[in-house]
Short mmCIF file of C-alpha atoms in Angstrom, two decimals:
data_model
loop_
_atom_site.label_atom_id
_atom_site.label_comp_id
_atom_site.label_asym_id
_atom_site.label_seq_id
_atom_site.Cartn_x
_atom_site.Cartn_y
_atom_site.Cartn_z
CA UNK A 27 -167.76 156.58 99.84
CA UNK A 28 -167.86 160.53 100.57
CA UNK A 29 -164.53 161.88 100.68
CA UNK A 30 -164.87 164.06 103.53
CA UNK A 31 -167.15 162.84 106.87
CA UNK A 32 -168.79 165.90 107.16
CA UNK A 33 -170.54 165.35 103.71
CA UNK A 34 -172.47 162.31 104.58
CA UNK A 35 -176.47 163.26 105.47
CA UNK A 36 -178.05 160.76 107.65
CA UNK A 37 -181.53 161.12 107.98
CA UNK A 38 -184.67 159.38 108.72
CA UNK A 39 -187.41 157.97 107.00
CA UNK A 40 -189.54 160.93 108.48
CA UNK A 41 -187.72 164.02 107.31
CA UNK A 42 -189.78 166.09 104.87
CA UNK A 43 -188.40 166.11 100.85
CA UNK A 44 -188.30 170.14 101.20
CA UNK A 45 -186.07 169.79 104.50
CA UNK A 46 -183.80 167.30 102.98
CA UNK A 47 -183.39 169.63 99.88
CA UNK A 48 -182.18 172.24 101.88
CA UNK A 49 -179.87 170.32 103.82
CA UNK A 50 -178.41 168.98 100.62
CA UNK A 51 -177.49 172.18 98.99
CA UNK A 52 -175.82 173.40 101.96
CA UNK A 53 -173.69 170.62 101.39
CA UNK A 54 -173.09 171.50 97.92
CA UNK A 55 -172.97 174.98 98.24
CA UNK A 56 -170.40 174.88 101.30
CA UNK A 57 -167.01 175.65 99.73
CA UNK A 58 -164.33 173.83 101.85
CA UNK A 59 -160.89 171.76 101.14
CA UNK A 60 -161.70 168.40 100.59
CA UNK A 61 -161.17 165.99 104.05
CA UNK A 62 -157.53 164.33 103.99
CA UNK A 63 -155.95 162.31 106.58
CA UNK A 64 -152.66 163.64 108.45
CA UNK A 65 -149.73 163.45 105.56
CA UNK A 66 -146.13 164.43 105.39
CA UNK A 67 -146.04 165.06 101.73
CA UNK A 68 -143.01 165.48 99.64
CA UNK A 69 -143.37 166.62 96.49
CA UNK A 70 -139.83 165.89 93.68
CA UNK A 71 -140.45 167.02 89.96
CA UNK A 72 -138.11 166.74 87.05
CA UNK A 73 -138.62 168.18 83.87
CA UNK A 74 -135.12 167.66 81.13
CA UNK A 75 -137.12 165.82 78.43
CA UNK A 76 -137.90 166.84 75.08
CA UNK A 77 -141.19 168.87 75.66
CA UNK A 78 -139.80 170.17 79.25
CA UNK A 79 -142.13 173.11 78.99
CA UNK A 80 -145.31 171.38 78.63
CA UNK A 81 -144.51 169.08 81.02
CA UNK A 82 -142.99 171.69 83.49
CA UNK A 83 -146.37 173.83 83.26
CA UNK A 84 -148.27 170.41 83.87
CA UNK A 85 -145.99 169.57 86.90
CA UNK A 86 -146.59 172.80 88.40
CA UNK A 87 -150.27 173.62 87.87
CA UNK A 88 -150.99 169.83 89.43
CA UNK A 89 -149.34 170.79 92.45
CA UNK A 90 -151.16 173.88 92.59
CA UNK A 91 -154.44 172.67 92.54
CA UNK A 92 -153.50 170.07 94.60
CA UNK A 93 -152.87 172.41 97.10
CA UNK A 94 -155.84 174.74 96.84
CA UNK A 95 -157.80 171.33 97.13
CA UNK A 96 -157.37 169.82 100.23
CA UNK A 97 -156.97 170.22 103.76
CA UNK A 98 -153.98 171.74 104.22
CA UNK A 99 -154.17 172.07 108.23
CA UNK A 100 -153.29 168.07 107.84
CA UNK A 101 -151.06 168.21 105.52
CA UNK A 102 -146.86 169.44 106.04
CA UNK A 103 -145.42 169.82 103.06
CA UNK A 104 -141.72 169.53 101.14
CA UNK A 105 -140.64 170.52 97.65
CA UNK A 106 -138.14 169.30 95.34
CA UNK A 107 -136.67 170.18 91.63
CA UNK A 108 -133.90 167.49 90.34
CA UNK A 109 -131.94 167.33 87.31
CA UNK A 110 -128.39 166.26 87.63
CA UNK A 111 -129.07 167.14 91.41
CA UNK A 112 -131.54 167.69 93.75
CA UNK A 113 -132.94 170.73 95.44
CA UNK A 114 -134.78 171.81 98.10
CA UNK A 115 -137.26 174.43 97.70
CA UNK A 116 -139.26 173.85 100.58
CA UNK A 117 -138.18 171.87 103.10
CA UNK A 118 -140.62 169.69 105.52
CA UNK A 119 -139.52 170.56 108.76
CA UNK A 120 -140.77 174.46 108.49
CA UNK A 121 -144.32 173.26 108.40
CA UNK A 122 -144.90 176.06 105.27
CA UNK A 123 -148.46 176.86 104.90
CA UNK A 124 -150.22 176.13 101.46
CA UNK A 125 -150.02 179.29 99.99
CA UNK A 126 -146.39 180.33 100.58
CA UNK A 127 -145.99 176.94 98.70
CA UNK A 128 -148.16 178.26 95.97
CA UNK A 129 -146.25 181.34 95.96
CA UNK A 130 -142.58 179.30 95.71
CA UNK A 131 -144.21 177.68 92.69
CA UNK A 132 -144.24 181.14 91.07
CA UNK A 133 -140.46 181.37 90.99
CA UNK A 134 -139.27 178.03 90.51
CA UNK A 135 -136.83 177.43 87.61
CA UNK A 136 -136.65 174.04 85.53
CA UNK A 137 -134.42 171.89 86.20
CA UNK A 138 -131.42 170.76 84.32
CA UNK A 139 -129.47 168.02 82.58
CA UNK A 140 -130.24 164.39 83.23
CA UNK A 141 -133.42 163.31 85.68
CA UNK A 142 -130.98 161.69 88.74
CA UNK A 143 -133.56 159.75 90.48
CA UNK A 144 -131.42 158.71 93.05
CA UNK A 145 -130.61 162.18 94.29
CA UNK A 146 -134.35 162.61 94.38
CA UNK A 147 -134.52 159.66 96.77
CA UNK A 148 -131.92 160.27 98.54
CA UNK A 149 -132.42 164.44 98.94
CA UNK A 150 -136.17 163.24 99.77
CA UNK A 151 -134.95 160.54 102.59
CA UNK A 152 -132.94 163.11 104.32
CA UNK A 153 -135.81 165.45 104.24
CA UNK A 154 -137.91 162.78 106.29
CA UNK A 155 -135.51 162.17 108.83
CA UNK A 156 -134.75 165.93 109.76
CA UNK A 157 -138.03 166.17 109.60
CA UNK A 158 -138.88 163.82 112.48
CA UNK A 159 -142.06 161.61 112.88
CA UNK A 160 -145.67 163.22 112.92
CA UNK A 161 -148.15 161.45 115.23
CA UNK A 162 -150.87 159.54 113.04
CA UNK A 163 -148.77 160.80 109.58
CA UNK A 164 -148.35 158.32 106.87
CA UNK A 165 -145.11 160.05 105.25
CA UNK A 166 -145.67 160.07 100.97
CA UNK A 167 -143.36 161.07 98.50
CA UNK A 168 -144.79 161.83 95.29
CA UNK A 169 -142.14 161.99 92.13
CA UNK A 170 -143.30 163.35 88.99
CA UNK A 171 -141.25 163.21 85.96
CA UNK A 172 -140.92 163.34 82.53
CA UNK A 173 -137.68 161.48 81.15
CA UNK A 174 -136.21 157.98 82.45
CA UNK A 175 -133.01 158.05 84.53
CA UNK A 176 -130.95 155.28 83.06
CA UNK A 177 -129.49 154.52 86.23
CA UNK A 178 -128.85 150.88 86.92
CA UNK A 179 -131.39 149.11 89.51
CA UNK A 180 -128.35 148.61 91.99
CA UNK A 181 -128.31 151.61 92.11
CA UNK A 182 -132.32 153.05 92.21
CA UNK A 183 -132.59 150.24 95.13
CA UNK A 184 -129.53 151.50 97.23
CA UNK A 185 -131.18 155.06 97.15
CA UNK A 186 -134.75 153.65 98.04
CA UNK A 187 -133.77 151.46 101.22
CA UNK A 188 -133.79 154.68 103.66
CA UNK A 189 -137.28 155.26 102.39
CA UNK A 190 -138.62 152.02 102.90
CA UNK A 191 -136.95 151.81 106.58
CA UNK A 192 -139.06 154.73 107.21
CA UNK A 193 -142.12 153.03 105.30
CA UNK A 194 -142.55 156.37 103.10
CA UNK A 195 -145.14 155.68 100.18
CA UNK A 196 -143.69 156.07 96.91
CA UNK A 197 -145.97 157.48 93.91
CA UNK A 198 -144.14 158.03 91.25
CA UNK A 199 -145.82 160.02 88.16
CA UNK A 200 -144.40 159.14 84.24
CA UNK A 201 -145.30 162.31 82.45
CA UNK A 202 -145.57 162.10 78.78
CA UNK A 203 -143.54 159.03 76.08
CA UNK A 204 -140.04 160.19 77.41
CA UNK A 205 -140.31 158.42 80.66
CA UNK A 206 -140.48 154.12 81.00
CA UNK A 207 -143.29 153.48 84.12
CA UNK A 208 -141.21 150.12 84.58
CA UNK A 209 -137.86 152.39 86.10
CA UNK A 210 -140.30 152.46 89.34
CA UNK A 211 -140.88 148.93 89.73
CA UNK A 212 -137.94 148.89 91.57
CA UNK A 213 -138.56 151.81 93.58
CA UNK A 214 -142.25 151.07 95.05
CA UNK A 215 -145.64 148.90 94.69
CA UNK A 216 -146.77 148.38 91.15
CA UNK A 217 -150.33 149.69 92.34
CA UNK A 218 -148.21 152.80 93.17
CA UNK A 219 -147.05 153.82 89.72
CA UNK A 220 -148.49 156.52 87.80
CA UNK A 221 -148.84 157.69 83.98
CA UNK A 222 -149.77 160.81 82.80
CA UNK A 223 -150.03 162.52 79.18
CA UNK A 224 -148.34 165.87 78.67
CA UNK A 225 -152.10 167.60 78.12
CA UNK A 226 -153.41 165.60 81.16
CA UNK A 227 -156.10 167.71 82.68
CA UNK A 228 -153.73 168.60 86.06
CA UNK A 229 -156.84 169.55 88.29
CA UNK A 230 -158.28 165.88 87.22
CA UNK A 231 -154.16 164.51 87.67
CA UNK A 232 -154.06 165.82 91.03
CA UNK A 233 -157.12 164.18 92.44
CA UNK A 234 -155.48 160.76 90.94
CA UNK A 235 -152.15 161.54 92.93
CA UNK A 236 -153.99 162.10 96.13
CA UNK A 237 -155.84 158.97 96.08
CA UNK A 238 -152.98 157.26 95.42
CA UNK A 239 -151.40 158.95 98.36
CA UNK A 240 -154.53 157.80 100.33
CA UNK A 241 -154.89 154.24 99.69
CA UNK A 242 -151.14 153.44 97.94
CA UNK A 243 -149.68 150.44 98.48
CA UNK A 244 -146.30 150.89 100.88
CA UNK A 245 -142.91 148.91 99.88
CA UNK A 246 -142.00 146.98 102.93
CA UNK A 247 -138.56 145.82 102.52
CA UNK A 248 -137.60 142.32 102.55
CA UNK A 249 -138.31 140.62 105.31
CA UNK A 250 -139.27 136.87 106.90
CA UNK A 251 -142.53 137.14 108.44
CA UNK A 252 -143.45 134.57 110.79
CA UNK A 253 -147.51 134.10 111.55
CA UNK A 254 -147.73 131.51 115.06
CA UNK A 255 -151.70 131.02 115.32
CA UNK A 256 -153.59 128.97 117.57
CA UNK A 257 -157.39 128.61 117.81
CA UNK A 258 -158.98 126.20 120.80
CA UNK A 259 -161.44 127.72 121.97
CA UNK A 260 -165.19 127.19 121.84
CA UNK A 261 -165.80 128.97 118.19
CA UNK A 262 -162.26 127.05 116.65
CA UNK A 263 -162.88 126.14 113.51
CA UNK A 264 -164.27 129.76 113.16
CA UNK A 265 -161.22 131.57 114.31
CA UNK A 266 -159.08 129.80 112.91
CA UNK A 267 -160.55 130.47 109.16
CA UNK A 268 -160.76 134.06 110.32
CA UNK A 269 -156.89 133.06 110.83
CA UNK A 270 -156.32 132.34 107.52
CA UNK A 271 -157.72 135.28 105.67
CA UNK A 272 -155.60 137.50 107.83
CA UNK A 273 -152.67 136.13 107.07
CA UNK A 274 -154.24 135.47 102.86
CA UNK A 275 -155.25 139.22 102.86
CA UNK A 276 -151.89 140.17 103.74
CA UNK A 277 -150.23 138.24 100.62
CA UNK A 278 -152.86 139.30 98.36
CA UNK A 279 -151.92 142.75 99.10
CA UNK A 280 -148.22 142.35 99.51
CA UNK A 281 -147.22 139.81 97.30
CA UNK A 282 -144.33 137.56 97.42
CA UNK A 283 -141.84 139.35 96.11
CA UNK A 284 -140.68 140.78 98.78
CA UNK A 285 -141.74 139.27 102.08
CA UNK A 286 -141.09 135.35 102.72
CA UNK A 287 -143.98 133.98 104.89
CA UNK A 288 -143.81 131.10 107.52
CA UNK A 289 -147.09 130.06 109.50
CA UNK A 290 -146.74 127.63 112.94
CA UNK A 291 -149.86 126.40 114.15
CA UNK A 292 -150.14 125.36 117.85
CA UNK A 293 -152.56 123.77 120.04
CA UNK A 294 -153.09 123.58 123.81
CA UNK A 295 -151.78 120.34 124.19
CA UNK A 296 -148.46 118.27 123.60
CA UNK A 297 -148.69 117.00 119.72
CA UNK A 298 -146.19 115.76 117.05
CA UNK A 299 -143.94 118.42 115.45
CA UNK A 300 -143.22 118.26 111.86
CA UNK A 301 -141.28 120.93 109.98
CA UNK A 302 -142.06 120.57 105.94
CA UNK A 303 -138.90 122.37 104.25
CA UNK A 304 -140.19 123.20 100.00
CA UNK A 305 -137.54 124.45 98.39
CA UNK A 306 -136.72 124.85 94.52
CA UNK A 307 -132.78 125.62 95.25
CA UNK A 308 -130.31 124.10 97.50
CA UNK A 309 -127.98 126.36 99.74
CA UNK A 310 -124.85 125.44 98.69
CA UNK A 311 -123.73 124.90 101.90
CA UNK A 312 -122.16 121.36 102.97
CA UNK A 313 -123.99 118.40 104.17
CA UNK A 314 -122.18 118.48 107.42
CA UNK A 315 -123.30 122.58 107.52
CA UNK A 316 -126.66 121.39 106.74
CA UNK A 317 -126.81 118.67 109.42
CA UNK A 318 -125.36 120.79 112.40
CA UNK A 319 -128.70 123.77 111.33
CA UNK A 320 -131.15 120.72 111.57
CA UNK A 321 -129.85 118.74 114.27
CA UNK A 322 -131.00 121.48 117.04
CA UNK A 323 -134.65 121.06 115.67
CA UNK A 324 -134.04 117.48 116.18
CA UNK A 325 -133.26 117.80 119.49
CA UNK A 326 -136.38 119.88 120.11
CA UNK A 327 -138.12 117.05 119.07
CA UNK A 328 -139.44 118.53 115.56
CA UNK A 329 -139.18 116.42 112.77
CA UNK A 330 -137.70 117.66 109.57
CA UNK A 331 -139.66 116.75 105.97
CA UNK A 332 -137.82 117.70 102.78
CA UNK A 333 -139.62 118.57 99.55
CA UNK A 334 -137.20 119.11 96.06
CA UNK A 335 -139.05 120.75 93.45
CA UNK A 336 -137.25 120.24 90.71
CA UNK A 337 -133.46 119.95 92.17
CA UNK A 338 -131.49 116.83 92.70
CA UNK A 339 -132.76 115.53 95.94
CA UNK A 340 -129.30 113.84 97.49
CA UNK A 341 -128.58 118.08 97.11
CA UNK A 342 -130.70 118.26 100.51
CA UNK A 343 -131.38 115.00 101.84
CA UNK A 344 -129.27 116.27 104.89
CA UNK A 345 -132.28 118.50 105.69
CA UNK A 346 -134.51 115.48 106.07
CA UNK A 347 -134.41 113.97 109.23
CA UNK A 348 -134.86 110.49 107.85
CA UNK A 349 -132.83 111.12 104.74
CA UNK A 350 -135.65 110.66 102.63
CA UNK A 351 -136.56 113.47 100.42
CA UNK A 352 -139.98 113.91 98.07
CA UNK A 353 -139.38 114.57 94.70
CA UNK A 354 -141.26 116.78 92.46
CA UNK A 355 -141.61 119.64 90.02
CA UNK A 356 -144.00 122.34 89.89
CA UNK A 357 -146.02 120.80 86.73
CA UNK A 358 -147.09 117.82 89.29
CA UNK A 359 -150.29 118.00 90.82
CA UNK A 360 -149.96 120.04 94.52
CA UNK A 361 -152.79 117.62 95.81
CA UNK A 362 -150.86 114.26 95.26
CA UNK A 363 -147.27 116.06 96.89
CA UNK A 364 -149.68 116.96 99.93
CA UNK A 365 -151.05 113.87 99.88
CA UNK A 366 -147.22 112.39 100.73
CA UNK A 367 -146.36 115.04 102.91
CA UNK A 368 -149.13 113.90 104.83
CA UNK A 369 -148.49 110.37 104.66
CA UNK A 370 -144.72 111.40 105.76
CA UNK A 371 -146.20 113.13 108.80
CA UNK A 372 -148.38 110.46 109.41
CA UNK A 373 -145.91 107.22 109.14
CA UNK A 374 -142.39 108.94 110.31
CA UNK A 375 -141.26 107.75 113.17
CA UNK A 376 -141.06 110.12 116.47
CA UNK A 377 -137.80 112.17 117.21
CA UNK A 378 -135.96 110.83 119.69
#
């Protein structure tokens, strides 16, 4: 629970009340940035909306206090303005202490006309990359501002990809009405996405910000991911629920949205093969297209199941390997469609 290892007492039963008093005010006495794990931290703001002072002065004060706050030995830090373009004020790959930071933040100038997120992403992804990797450094880029982009989400997502390819953390920060929290959705984790009011405390702000940067959420981008588990051994049925919540921790945290997941479960010995194909779309490709993907399963001896939820089923009977294909939507009960899955798997006849 204590933010910073060194702040955790542990004592025994023993220890006199006066001792432990003593040791305890030490501890809160002891004036030291608070414990952060290694980060390369970029740092965008944009301020063009209607109360660009306030929010400006907000922007800036957060930053500073979220610099005087925490370790900054761990931390290697990058700083952008945008408006109609990006621009670098301190760039990552100098490794500028904390206070010559502070001191930029002195000087730095609004900026102006329209808040170009993309440049922000983009100016930000080529600060990572000439930046290099950091051993043990989760890379975060935190964008703060106060007035939507209007840019289309074609767009947003072509200027995000680089970041996600180099799994950088996205916190984004929606200062004051000006600015829709939804523009982000597109850009990083929904856990991710911040809202602030224009007279938000920014010492309180920039503890929020941090956290997020600790225990955000990072945009993978899409991507099939496979799980092939076995469990045989002496503690199976164990292992093989331990298995399971792995791979049911991982969705819970991910989601769907953008990773497809697949799971193959083997044994240690030779056993039927059954692929069960669930789809609520066809491909659009031609029976004969469809055939020649399924027939090399076939010849691997797997067996090929096809489920239509709530598609024509002669779309993809090709998939099937006997031709057959269950039919069903998603208001039907999932127990009686696994119930003839199962009765497929267990009555189908053996590939030849």
């Amino acid at each position: 629970m204590a933010s910073d290892s060194r702040d955790v007492l542990t004592v025994p039963t023993s220890v006199q009340p006066s001792t432990l008093s003593k040791d305890i005010m030490v501890l809160v006495l002891t004036d030291r940035p608070l414990n952060i794990p290694k980060l390369d931290l970029v740092l965008a703001i944009s301020s063009t909306g209607n109360n660009t002072e306030e929010t400006f002065r907000l922007m800036t004060k957060t930053i500073d206090w979220l610099l005087q706050n925490y370790d900054s030995s761990k931390i290697r830090y990058g700083l952008l303005v945008y408006g109609d373009d990006a621009t670098v004020l301190v760039h990552l790959k100098n490794n500028t202490a904390a206070d010559q930071v502070q001191e930029q933040l002195k000087t730095i100038v609004q900026s102006v006309g329209r808040s170009a997120l993309d440049k922000a992403l983009e100016t930000a992804a080529e600060m990572f990359a000439e930046a290099g990797d950091r051993q043990d450094a989760d890379r975060v880029l935190v964008i703060m501002t106060d007035e939507s982009s209007g840019l289309s989400e074609e767009v947003v997502a072509a200027a995000t990809k680089p970041l996600e390819r180099m799994m950088v953390k996205i916190i984004p920060v929606a200062v004051g009405d000006d600015v829709k929290p939804e523009e982000f959705k597109i850009v990083t984790h929904d856990f991710n996405i911040m809202t602030a009011k224009e007279d938000e405390d920014p010492f309180v702000l920039s503890h929020k910000i941090m956290e997020k940067a600790k225990h955000g959420i990072i945009q993978l981008p899409e991507t099939n991911l496979a799980f092939a588990i076995s469990a045989t051994a002496l503690e199976a049925e164990e292992t093989h629920t331990f298995m399971k919540e792995i791979i049911k921790s991982i969705i819970a945290k991910y989601g769907t949205k953008r990773l497809e997941y697949s799971v193959i479960v083997y044994g240690d010995s030779a056993s039927a093969q059954v692929l069960v194909v669930i789809t609520d779309r066809s491909s659009g490709k031609s029976p004969q297209d469809i055939r020649a993907a399924v027939r090399p399963l076939e010849t691997a001896g797997i067996r090929v199941i096809a489920v239509a939820v709530g598609i024509d089923p002669n779309k993809i009977k090709e998939i099937s390997t006997d031709g057959d294909v269950i039919e069903t939507d998603n208001k039907k009960d999932p127990g009686d469609v696994g119930e003839k899955i199962i009765d497929k798997v267990a009555n189908g006849k053996p590939v030849c």
